[in-house]
Coordinates of C-alpha atoms in Angstrom, one line a residue:
M1 CA -22.9 250.3 -32.7
S2 CA -22.2 246.8 -33.9
D3 CA -25.0 244.1 -34.1
A4 CA -22.8 242.1 -31.6
H5 CA -22.9 244.9 -29.1
L6 CA -26.6 245.3 -29.5
T7 CA -27.0 241.6 -28.9
R8 CA -24.9 241.7 -25.7
R9 CA -26.8 244.7 -24.4
T10 CA -30.1 243.0 -25.1
L11 CA -29.0 239.9 -23.3
L12 CA -27.8 241.9 -20.4
A13 CA -31.0 243.8 -20.1
T14 CA -33.0 240.6 -20.4
A15 CA -30.9 238.9 -17.7
T16 CA -31.3 241.9 -15.4
A17 CA -35.1 241.9 -15.9
V18 CA -35.3 238.2 -15.1
A19 CA -33.4 238.8 -11.9
L20 CA -35.8 241.5 -11.0
G21 CA -38.9 239.4 -11.8
A22 CA -39.9 241.8 -14.6
V23 CA -39.9 239.6 -17.6
T24 CA -43.1 238.3 -19.1
G25 CA -43.8 235.9 -21.9
T26 CA -41.3 233.1 -22.6
A27 CA -39.0 234.0 -19.7
R28 CA -40.1 232.9 -16.2
A29 CA -39.4 235.2 -13.3
A30 CA -37.2 233.7 -10.6
Q31 CA -39.6 234.9 -7.9
P32 CA -42.8 236.9 -7.8
P33 CA -42.4 240.6 -7.6
P34 CA -42.7 242.2 -4.2
P35 CA -46.0 243.7 -3.2
P36 CA -46.3 247.5 -3.7
R37 CA -45.3 249.4 -0.7
A38 CA -45.4 253.1 0.3
P39 CA -42.1 254.2 1.9
A40 CA -42.1 256.1 5.1
L41 CA -40.8 259.1 3.1
W42 CA -44.2 259.4 1.3
G43 CA -46.2 259.6 4.5
E44 CA -43.7 262.2 5.9
F45 CA -44.0 264.2 2.7
C46 CA -47.8 264.2 2.8
R47 CA -47.6 265.8 6.3
T48 CA -45.1 268.5 5.2
P49 CA -45.2 268.8 1.4
F50 CA -43.7 272.2 1.0
T51 CA -40.9 271.9 3.6
H52 CA -39.8 268.2 3.6
P53 CA -36.1 268.0 4.2
Q54 CA -35.4 265.4 1.4
I55 CA -38.2 265.6 -1.1
P56 CA -39.0 268.8 -3.0
Y57 CA -42.4 270.0 -3.8
I58 CA -42.7 269.7 -7.6
G59 CA -46.4 269.4 -8.0
R60 CA -46.7 272.5 -10.1
A61 CA -43.7 271.8 -12.4
G62 CA -44.3 272.5 -16.1
C63 CA -46.3 274.8 -18.3
R64 CA -49.3 276.3 -16.6
G65 CA -48.6 274.4 -13.4
G66 CA -48.2 271.1 -15.3
A67 CA -51.5 271.3 -17.2
A68 CA -52.6 268.0 -18.8
R69 CA -53.7 269.8 -22.0
F70 CA -51.9 272.5 -24.0
R71 CA -53.6 275.6 -25.5
R72 CA -54.7 275.2 -29.1
P73 CA -54.6 278.7 -30.6
R74 CA -56.4 279.2 -33.9
T75 CA -54.5 278.6 -37.1
V76 CA -53.3 281.8 -38.7
A77 CA -50.7 280.6 -41.2
D78 CA -49.6 277.6 -43.3
V79 CA -46.0 277.5 -44.3
T80 CA -46.8 276.4 -47.8
A81 CA -48.7 279.7 -48.4
Y82 CA -45.4 281.5 -47.7
G83 CA -43.5 279.4 -50.2
A84 CA -42.4 276.3 -48.3
V85 CA -42.3 273.2 -50.5
P86 CA -42.1 269.7 -49.0
D87 CA -39.7 268.3 -51.6
G88 CA -36.7 267.8 -49.4
T89 CA -34.5 270.0 -51.6
T90 CA -35.9 273.5 -51.5
D91 CA -34.6 275.7 -48.7
C92 CA -37.8 276.3 -46.7
A93 CA -36.4 278.2 -43.7
P94 CA -37.2 281.6 -45.1
A95 CA -40.8 280.7 -45.8
I96 CA -41.2 279.0 -42.4
N97 CA -39.7 282.0 -40.6
R98 CA -41.9 284.4 -42.6
A99 CA -45.0 282.5 -41.5
I100 CA -43.9 282.5 -37.9
A101 CA -43.2 286.2 -38.0
A102 CA -46.7 286.8 -39.5
A103 CA -48.2 284.9 -36.6
G104 CA -46.3 287.1 -34.2
R105 CA -47.5 290.3 -35.8
A106 CA -51.1 288.9 -35.6
G107 CA -50.7 288.6 -31.8
G108 CA -50.1 284.9 -31.9
G109 CA -51.7 281.8 -33.4
T110 CA -50.8 278.4 -34.9
V111 CA -48.5 278.0 -37.9
T112 CA -49.1 274.7 -39.6
I113 CA -46.6 272.5 -41.5
P114 CA -48.3 269.9 -43.6
P115 CA -46.8 266.4 -44.0
G116 CA -43.6 266.1 -45.9
T117 CA -39.9 266.8 -45.7
Y118 CA -38.8 270.5 -45.7
R119 CA -35.2 271.4 -46.1
I120 CA -34.0 274.2 -43.8
D121 CA -30.7 276.0 -44.3
D122 CA -31.2 278.4 -41.4
V123 CA -32.4 278.5 -37.8
I124 CA -36.1 278.3 -37.3
R125 CA -36.9 281.1 -34.8
I126 CA -40.0 281.6 -32.6
G127 CA -39.5 285.0 -31.0
D128 CA -43.1 286.2 -30.2
S129 CA -45.4 284.9 -27.5
N130 CA -48.4 282.7 -28.2
V131 CA -47.0 281.4 -31.5
V132 CA -47.3 277.6 -32.0
L133 CA -45.4 275.8 -34.8
R134 CA -47.3 272.6 -35.5
G135 CA -46.5 269.8 -37.9
A136 CA -48.7 266.9 -38.8
G137 CA -46.9 264.6 -36.3
S138 CA -43.4 263.5 -35.6
G139 CA -43.8 260.7 -38.1
R140 CA -45.2 262.8 -40.9
T141 CA -43.5 266.3 -40.9
T142 CA -39.8 266.5 -41.1
L143 CA -37.5 269.5 -41.0
Y144 CA -34.2 268.5 -42.6
A145 CA -31.4 270.8 -41.3
T146 CA -28.3 271.0 -43.5
K147 CA -26.1 273.5 -41.5
S148 CA -24.7 273.8 -38.0
L149 CA -25.0 276.8 -35.7
T150 CA -21.3 277.5 -36.3
E151 CA -22.0 277.9 -40.0
L152 CA -25.1 279.9 -39.5
I153 CA -24.1 282.2 -36.6
G154 CA -20.4 281.7 -36.0
V155 CA -17.9 280.3 -33.6
Y156 CA -19.2 280.5 -30.1
G157 CA -16.4 280.4 -27.4
S158 CA -16.9 280.0 -23.7
R159 CA -17.1 283.0 -21.4
Y160 CA -14.9 280.9 -19.0
G161 CA -12.0 280.7 -21.5
G162 CA -10.3 277.9 -23.3
D163 CA -11.0 276.5 -26.7
K164 CA -14.5 275.0 -25.9
S165 CA -17.5 275.6 -28.2
S166 CA -20.5 276.9 -26.4
W167 CA -22.6 275.2 -29.0
S168 CA -21.9 272.1 -26.9
W169 CA -24.5 273.3 -24.5
A170 CA -26.4 276.3 -26.1
G171 CA -28.6 277.1 -29.0
G172 CA -30.9 275.1 -31.3
L173 CA -31.7 274.8 -34.9
V174 CA -35.3 275.4 -33.7
W175 CA -34.8 278.1 -31.2
L176 CA -37.6 279.6 -29.0
A177 CA -36.5 282.8 -27.3
P178 CA -37.8 286.4 -27.1
R179 CA -36.9 288.2 -30.3
A180 CA -34.8 290.9 -28.6
R181 CA -33.0 288.4 -26.5
W182 CA -32.2 286.2 -29.5
D183 CA -30.9 289.3 -31.4
S184 CA -28.7 290.3 -28.5
L185 CA -27.2 286.8 -28.1
V186 CA -26.4 286.5 -31.8
A187 CA -24.9 289.9 -31.9
A188 CA -22.7 289.1 -28.9
V189 CA -21.5 285.8 -30.4
R190 CA -20.7 287.4 -33.7
S191 CA -18.7 290.1 -32.0
R192 CA -16.9 287.5 -29.8
A193 CA -18.2 289.0 -26.6
W194 CA -19.3 285.7 -25.1
P195 CA -22.5 286.4 -23.2
F196 CA -24.4 285.3 -20.1
E197 CA -27.5 283.6 -21.5
G198 CA -30.1 284.2 -18.8
W199 CA -33.0 286.4 -17.7
T200 CA -31.0 289.6 -17.1
G201 CA -29.1 290.0 -20.3
N202 CA -25.6 289.4 -21.8
R203 CA -23.9 291.1 -18.9
R204 CA -26.6 290.3 -16.2
D205 CA -27.3 294.0 -15.8
E206 CA -30.7 294.3 -17.5
W207 CA -32.9 294.5 -14.4
T208 CA -34.3 297.0 -12.0
T209 CA -35.7 296.5 -8.5
L210 CA -39.5 296.4 -8.1
T211 CA -39.4 296.0 -4.4
T212 CA -37.5 294.4 -1.5
V213 CA -38.8 291.3 0.2
A214 CA -39.2 290.6 3.9
P215 CA -37.8 287.4 5.4
A216 CA -39.8 284.2 4.6
R217 CA -39.3 280.5 4.8
R218 CA -38.9 277.9 2.0
G219 CA -42.3 276.5 1.1
S220 CA -44.3 279.7 1.7
W221 CA -46.6 280.7 -1.1
T222 CA -46.8 284.3 0.1
V223 CA -44.2 287.0 0.7
T224 CA -44.4 290.5 2.3
V225 CA -42.9 293.3 0.2
A226 CA -41.9 296.8 1.0
D227 CA -43.9 298.3 -1.9
A228 CA -46.5 296.5 -4.0
S229 CA -47.3 299.4 -6.3
A230 CA -45.5 297.8 -9.3
L231 CA -46.9 294.4 -8.8
R232 CA -50.1 292.9 -10.2
P233 CA -51.6 289.4 -10.7
G234 CA -50.2 287.7 -13.7
R235 CA -47.0 289.6 -13.8
L236 CA -43.8 287.6 -14.2
V237 CA -41.1 288.7 -11.8
L238 CA -37.7 287.5 -10.7
L239 CA -36.9 286.7 -7.1
R240 CA -33.3 287.7 -6.8
L241 CA -31.1 286.3 -4.0
A242 CA -27.4 287.4 -3.8
D243 CA -24.8 285.5 -1.9
D244 CA -22.8 286.9 1.1
P245 CA -19.1 286.7 1.7
A246 CA -19.5 283.6 3.8
H247 CA -21.5 281.9 1.0
T248 CA -24.4 281.1 3.2
L249 CA -26.8 281.1 0.3
L250 CA -24.8 278.3 -1.4
Q251 CA -24.6 276.5 1.9
H252 CA -28.4 276.8 2.2
M253 CA -28.9 275.4 -1.3
A254 CA -26.8 272.4 -0.2
G255 CA -28.9 271.8 2.9
G256 CA -26.8 273.7 5.4
G257 CA -24.9 272.2 8.4
P258 CA -21.3 271.3 9.0
G259 CA -20.5 269.7 5.6
P260 CA -21.5 272.7 3.5
A261 CA -20.1 275.1 6.1
S262 CA -16.6 273.5 5.8
Y263 CA -16.7 273.2 2.0
V264 CA -14.3 275.6 0.2
W265 CA -16.5 277.8 -2.0
D266 CA -14.2 280.8 -2.8
D267 CA -12.2 279.0 -5.5
K268 CA -15.3 277.7 -7.3
T269 CA -15.3 280.7 -9.7
K270 CA -17.6 279.2 -12.2
L271 CA -20.2 278.4 -9.5
T272 CA -19.9 281.8 -7.9
S273 CA -20.6 283.4 -11.3
Y274 CA -24.0 281.8 -11.3
V275 CA -25.2 283.9 -8.3
P276 CA -27.3 285.9 -7.7
Y277 CA -29.9 283.2 -7.9
E278 CA -32.8 284.3 -10.2
W279 CA -36.1 282.5 -9.9
P280 CA -38.9 283.6 -12.3
V281 CA -42.5 283.3 -10.9
R282 CA -45.9 284.7 -11.7
I283 CA -47.8 286.7 -9.1
T284 CA -51.3 285.4 -8.5
R285 CA -52.6 287.8 -5.8
V286 CA -51.7 291.2 -4.3
R287 CA -53.4 292.2 -1.0
G288 CA -51.7 295.3 0.5
R289 CA -48.1 294.3 0.9
R290 CA -48.9 290.6 0.9
V291 CA -48.1 288.9 -2.4
T292 CA -49.1 285.3 -3.4
L293 CA -46.9 283.5 -5.8
E294 CA -47.7 280.8 -8.4
R295 CA -45.4 278.3 -6.7
P296 CA -44.0 278.1 -3.1
L297 CA -40.6 279.6 -2.4
P298 CA -37.7 277.3 -3.4
L299 CA -35.4 278.6 -0.7
D300 CA -35.5 280.7 2.4
V301 CA -35.5 284.5 2.0
R302 CA -33.1 286.0 4.4
P303 CA -31.9 289.7 4.8
E304 CA -28.3 288.8 4.3
W305 CA -29.1 287.8 0.7
D306 CA -30.5 291.2 -0.2
P307 CA -33.8 289.6 -1.4
R308 CA -35.8 291.6 -3.9
L309 CA -38.3 291.2 -6.8
T310 CA -36.9 292.6 -10.0
T311 CA -37.7 293.0 -13.7
H312 CA -36.0 291.0 -16.4
V313 CA -35.7 290.8 -20.2
G314 CA -39.1 290.3 -21.9
E315 CA -40.2 286.7 -21.6
L316 CA -41.5 284.3 -24.3
T317 CA -44.7 282.8 -23.1
G318 CA -47.4 280.6 -24.6
S319 CA -45.3 279.5 -27.5
A320 CA -44.6 275.9 -28.6
V321 CA -43.3 273.4 -31.2
E322 CA -45.5 270.3 -31.9
G323 CA -45.7 267.3 -34.1
L324 CA -42.5 267.2 -36.1
T325 CA -39.1 265.6 -36.5
L326 CA -36.0 267.8 -36.8
E327 CA -33.3 265.8 -38.6
A328 CA -29.9 267.2 -39.0
V329 CA -27.6 266.1 -41.9
E330 CA -25.7 263.1 -40.5
T331 CA -22.2 264.0 -39.6
P332 CA -19.8 262.3 -37.1
Q333 CA -20.2 263.5 -33.5
S334 CA -17.5 266.0 -32.7
P335 CA -14.9 265.6 -30.0
H336 CA -16.0 266.5 -26.5
L337 CA -16.8 270.2 -26.0
L338 CA -16.1 271.0 -29.7
D339 CA -19.6 270.6 -31.0
K340 CA -20.4 272.5 -34.2
G341 CA -24.1 273.1 -33.2
Y342 CA -26.2 270.6 -35.0
N343 CA -28.6 271.1 -32.1
G344 CA -32.3 270.3 -31.7
V345 CA -34.9 272.4 -30.0
V346 CA -34.0 275.0 -27.3
L347 CA -36.3 277.1 -25.1
Q348 CA -34.5 280.2 -23.7
C349 CA -35.9 282.9 -21.5
A350 CA -39.2 281.1 -21.9
Y351 CA -42.0 280.7 -19.4
D352 CA -45.2 278.6 -19.8
C353 CA -44.0 277.3 -23.2
W354 CA -44.0 273.7 -24.4
V355 CA -42.7 271.1 -26.9
D356 CA -45.0 268.1 -27.7
D357 CA -44.5 265.1 -30.0
V358 CA -41.1 266.1 -31.4
T359 CA -38.2 263.9 -32.4
V360 CA -34.7 265.1 -33.1
R361 CA -32.3 262.9 -35.0
H362 CA -28.5 263.1 -35.7
V363 CA -28.0 266.0 -33.3
D364 CA -25.1 267.2 -31.2
N365 CA -27.5 268.2 -28.4
G366 CA -31.1 267.3 -28.3
F367 CA -33.6 269.4 -26.3
G368 CA -32.4 272.4 -24.3
L369 CA -33.8 274.5 -21.4
V370 CA -31.6 277.6 -21.0
A371 CA -32.8 280.0 -18.4
A372 CA -36.2 278.5 -19.1
S373 CA -38.9 278.0 -16.4
A374 CA -42.3 276.5 -16.1
C375 CA -42.0 274.7 -19.5
T376 CA -43.1 271.2 -20.5
L377 CA -41.4 268.8 -22.9
R378 CA -43.8 266.0 -23.6
R379 CA -43.5 263.0 -25.9
T380 CA -40.0 263.9 -27.1
R381 CA -37.4 261.6 -28.5
V382 CA -33.7 261.8 -29.3
A383 CA -32.6 259.4 -32.0
G384 CA -29.8 258.8 -34.6
R385 CA -26.0 258.8 -34.5
G386 CA -25.6 259.7 -30.8
S387 CA -25.6 263.0 -28.9
H388 CA -23.4 264.8 -26.4
H389 CA -26.3 266.1 -24.3
P390 CA -29.6 264.4 -25.3
Y391 CA -31.3 266.8 -22.8
F392 CA -29.7 269.8 -21.2
C393 CA -31.1 272.0 -18.4
R394 CA -28.9 274.9 -17.3
E395 CA -28.3 278.6 -16.7
G396 CA -30.9 278.8 -13.8
S397 CA -33.8 276.8 -15.3
H398 CA -36.5 276.0 -12.8
D399 CA -39.8 274.2 -12.4
N400 CA -39.7 272.4 -15.8
L401 CA -41.4 269.1 -16.6
I402 CA -39.9 266.6 -19.1
E403 CA -42.3 263.6 -19.4
D404 CA -42.8 260.6 -21.7
F405 CA -39.3 261.0 -23.1
T406 CA -37.1 258.6 -24.9
I407 CA -33.3 258.4 -25.6
E408 CA -32.8 255.8 -28.3
E409 CA -29.6 253.7 -28.7
R410 CA -27.1 255.3 -31.1
T411 CA -27.2 254.0 -34.6
V412 CA -23.4 254.2 -35.1
P413 CA -20.4 253.6 -32.8
A414 CA -19.3 256.6 -30.7
P415 CA -16.2 258.2 -32.2
A416 CA -13.1 258.4 -30.1
G417 CA -12.9 261.5 -27.9
T418 CA -16.6 262.0 -27.6
Q419 CA -18.8 261.9 -24.5
L420 CA -22.4 261.0 -23.7
H421 CA -24.2 262.5 -20.8
G422 CA -28.0 262.0 -20.7
V423 CA -30.6 264.1 -18.8
N424 CA -28.5 267.0 -17.7
V425 CA -29.1 269.6 -15.0
E426 CA -26.6 272.2 -13.8
G427 CA -26.1 275.9 -12.9
L428 CA -28.3 276.3 -9.8
S429 CA -31.3 274.9 -11.8
S430 CA -34.0 273.7 -9.4
H431 CA -37.3 271.9 -9.1
N432 CA -37.1 270.3 -12.6
V433 CA -38.8 266.9 -13.1
W434 CA -37.9 264.0 -15.5
S435 CA -40.9 261.6 -15.5
R436 CA -41.8 258.4 -17.4
G437 CA -38.6 258.1 -19.3
D438 CA -37.1 255.3 -21.5
M439 CA -33.3 255.9 -21.6
R440 CA -31.6 253.3 -23.7
M441 CA -28.3 255.0 -23.1
G442 CA -27.0 257.9 -21.0
T443 CA -27.2 258.7 -17.3
F444 CA -28.7 261.1 -14.8
D445 CA -26.2 263.9 -15.5
S446 CA -25.9 266.2 -12.5
H447 CA -23.3 268.4 -14.2
R448 CA -22.0 270.3 -11.1
G449 CA -22.9 273.9 -10.6
L450 CA -25.0 273.0 -7.5
P451 CA -28.3 272.1 -9.0
F452 CA -30.8 271.3 -6.2
A453 CA -34.3 270.0 -5.6
D454 CA -34.6 268.1 -8.9
V455 CA -36.6 264.9 -9.4
R456 CA -36.2 261.8 -11.6
T457 CA -39.2 259.4 -11.4
D458 CA -40.5 256.3 -13.1
I459 CA -37.6 255.9 -15.5
T460 CA -35.9 252.9 -17.1
V461 CA -32.3 253.5 -17.9
Y462 CA -29.3 251.7 -19.4
N463 CA -26.8 253.6 -17.4
D464 CA -23.7 254.0 -19.7
G465 CA -23.2 257.8 -19.7
Q466 CA -21.0 259.9 -17.5
H467 CA -21.5 263.3 -15.9
G468 CA -19.4 266.4 -16.7
G469 CA -18.7 269.7 -15.1
D470 CA -15.6 271.7 -14.3
A471 CA -14.1 271.5 -10.8
S472 CA -14.6 275.2 -10.6
A473 CA -18.3 274.7 -10.9
G474 CA -18.5 273.2 -7.5
P475 CA -20.7 270.4 -6.1
L476 CA -22.5 267.8 -8.2
F477 CA -25.6 268.0 -6.0
G478 CA -27.4 270.5 -3.8
A479 CA -30.1 269.4 -1.4
R480 CA -33.4 267.5 -2.1
F481 CA -32.5 265.5 -5.2
T482 CA -35.0 262.7 -5.4
H483 CA -34.8 259.4 -7.4
W484 CA -38.1 257.6 -7.2
N485 CA -38.9 254.3 -9.0
I486 CA -35.8 253.9 -11.1
R487 CA -35.1 250.8 -13.1
V488 CA -31.4 250.4 -14.0
T489 CA -31.1 247.6 -16.6
N490 CA -27.4 247.2 -16.5
G491 CA -26.9 247.4 -12.7
R492 CA -24.6 250.4 -12.7
A493 CA -24.9 252.5 -9.6
G494 CA -23.3 255.7 -10.7
L495 CA -25.6 258.8 -10.3
M496 CA -28.6 256.4 -9.7
K497 CA -28.0 255.4 -6.1
I498 CA -27.2 258.8 -4.6
D499 CA -27.6 258.3 -0.8
G500 CA -23.8 258.4 -0.5
L501 CA -23.4 261.5 -2.7
A502 CA -26.2 263.9 -2.5
P503 CA -27.0 265.9 0.7
Y504 CA -30.6 265.6 2.0
S505 CA -31.5 263.4 -0.9
A506 CA -34.1 260.6 -1.3
T507 CA -33.7 257.4 -3.2
A508 CA -36.8 255.2 -3.2
G509 CA -37.6 252.1 -5.3
L510 CA -34.3 251.3 -7.0
N511 CA -33.1 247.8 -8.0
E512 CA -29.8 246.5 -6.7
V513 CA -26.9 248.2 -8.4
R514 CA -23.1 248.2 -8.1
E515 CA -20.3 250.7 -8.7
F516 CA -18.3 250.5 -11.9
G517 CA -17.1 252.9 -14.5
Q518 CA -17.1 256.5 -13.2
V519 CA -17.2 256.4 -9.4
D520 CA -17.7 259.6 -7.5
V521 CA -17.1 260.7 -3.9
P522 CA -19.3 263.1 -2.0
D523 CA -18.5 266.8 -2.1
F524 CA -19.5 267.3 1.5
T525 CA -18.0 265.7 4.6
G526 CA -20.0 264.2 7.5
D527 CA -23.6 263.1 7.6
L528 CA -25.3 263.7 4.3
H529 CA -28.8 263.2 5.9
S530 CA -29.8 261.2 2.8
R531 CA -32.6 258.6 2.8
L532 CA -32.7 255.2 1.0
E533 CA -35.9 253.1 1.0
L534 CA -37.1 250.1 -0.9
Y535 CA -33.7 249.4 -2.3
G536 CA -33.4 246.2 -4.3
T537 CA -37.0 246.4 -5.7
T538 CA -38.5 247.2 -9.1
D539 CA -41.8 249.0 -9.5
A540 CA -42.7 248.2 -5.9
V541 CA -42.7 251.7 -4.6
R542 CA -46.1 253.5 -4.2
P543 CA -46.9 256.0 -5.4
R544 CA -45.2 254.8 -8.6
N545 CA -44.7 258.3 -10.0
L546 CA -43.8 261.0 -7.6
H547 CA -44.8 263.9 -9.8
E548 CA -48.2 262.6 -10.6
A549 CA -48.8 261.8 -6.9
Q550 CA -47.9 265.3 -5.8
R551 CA -50.1 266.9 -8.5
A552 CA -53.0 264.8 -7.3
L553 CA -52.6 265.7 -3.7
F554 CA -51.4 269.3 -3.5
R555 CA -52.5 271.8 -6.1
G556 CA -51.6 275.0 -4.4
P557 CA -53.3 277.9 -2.7
G558 CA -57.0 278.2 -3.1
L559 CA -57.2 274.9 -5.0
S560 CA -58.7 271.6 -3.7
G561 CA -56.2 269.1 -2.4
S562 CA -53.9 271.6 -0.6
R563 CA -53.1 270.3 2.8
S564 CA -50.5 272.5 4.3
G565 CA -50.8 275.6 6.4
S566 CA -48.0 277.1 4.3
A567 CA -50.4 277.4 1.4
P568 CA -53.0 280.1 2.0
G569 CA -56.7 279.5 1.1

């Protein structure tokens, strides 16, 4: 990006801030900021937190229910003891992977990487639970990656056909996934049998039924099962919901009513390949046939959807990456959907895992959640020459928390034929939260595939990206998307002001914006039942951060602060 462009952007952002009364120092605000106000939506939510029609309950999003502190397992290995040398020229990937494997054999623990630059010519793989890879800080420990996933693993085509590269949305040069799952994925790619990537294997057939589930309502923390003999507290299970021929499950995800009922679902073949819906959740209590879950149900449970609790591939849990920078060798960004796979950090089939204080630079795709749930990304940053997906969340990823994140401006102009998205969500992914963000480029990329009940809160964004998604992937939005306290510095409305696009959505605390660039039309006809409050304001909405406020008020069954009869004591 030229200096002139940067100057124009800076001036535009400054002018916008002045208009919003947000500039301090030498610039004088045109008028005082409006006093903080609580929208009617917040009072309504407090009365019905688990069943509100527009705002989802996301108070337990993230690792261990959004815990403020991460586990600190004892140090069991230092990569330099396994031959890693921080000279920037020696290939240290074998040594780092040997140290990680040793920690796995020990039953878990922390693997430390002292300060310095470590060249890696292979993928860094965490395949065992309770293994933490910890550098000395993102400004002190650097992994310098020299090769792409195409070079290391092979060409990865799309299971939906065409000449697309699946490295455009999958895989990382630091890859956290259960060892057996990673092995099966790599084997499938190398044999050109393009796999499904989620919790039930490459062909979605690696599951067995534990028990069927009686009807229940969205927001309930308990379900009644036919047979609880295989269930125990702490066990991770999948709630599996299949669609019916009338696609009433997909309609329910979109909020129901005449609009979704009249939508044409049958030809959305990519979307229909995403069902059955698979929601991982831990069991917290079993009393007879009554089972209490770690989080409230994200959807109704109805007989026509053949509801059941099932097994899944073995999960990765308690593992993490902390305190380092992953820098890829700088290459030009590839044309759209032809990424070579200079990708950052990916969590796959992971539950209760985290990433903290990690920067990725010069990557095709930054941080990925692929069939990952209940994970936290904290203090992460995407920097360098520009990315296709700075953050991607797909393949049925649920209940994740991405907080204190930054997308920096690109350091070079975008090559022709490339695309920038932003914070991506797709593929029936639900109840994910992006909180306290600084997006200096990109957008809120709802990438079709009917994601629902996702939240973006307390974020500043220079809105210059665009969403993607095949027409066969269906609607941009399901029900209960919420944008809460969003500051758009360039005044572009697209995918920020969603009251005219997203069914049963809530937009609260957004400065005035206008349509330009990519302009979308709603997927559903008729009344969208969306809500818009405190439009034209900046930082006036209270509570300021929807996720933090939900965590403070409603902590779940048996915990102080729970106020709903839906949550048992």
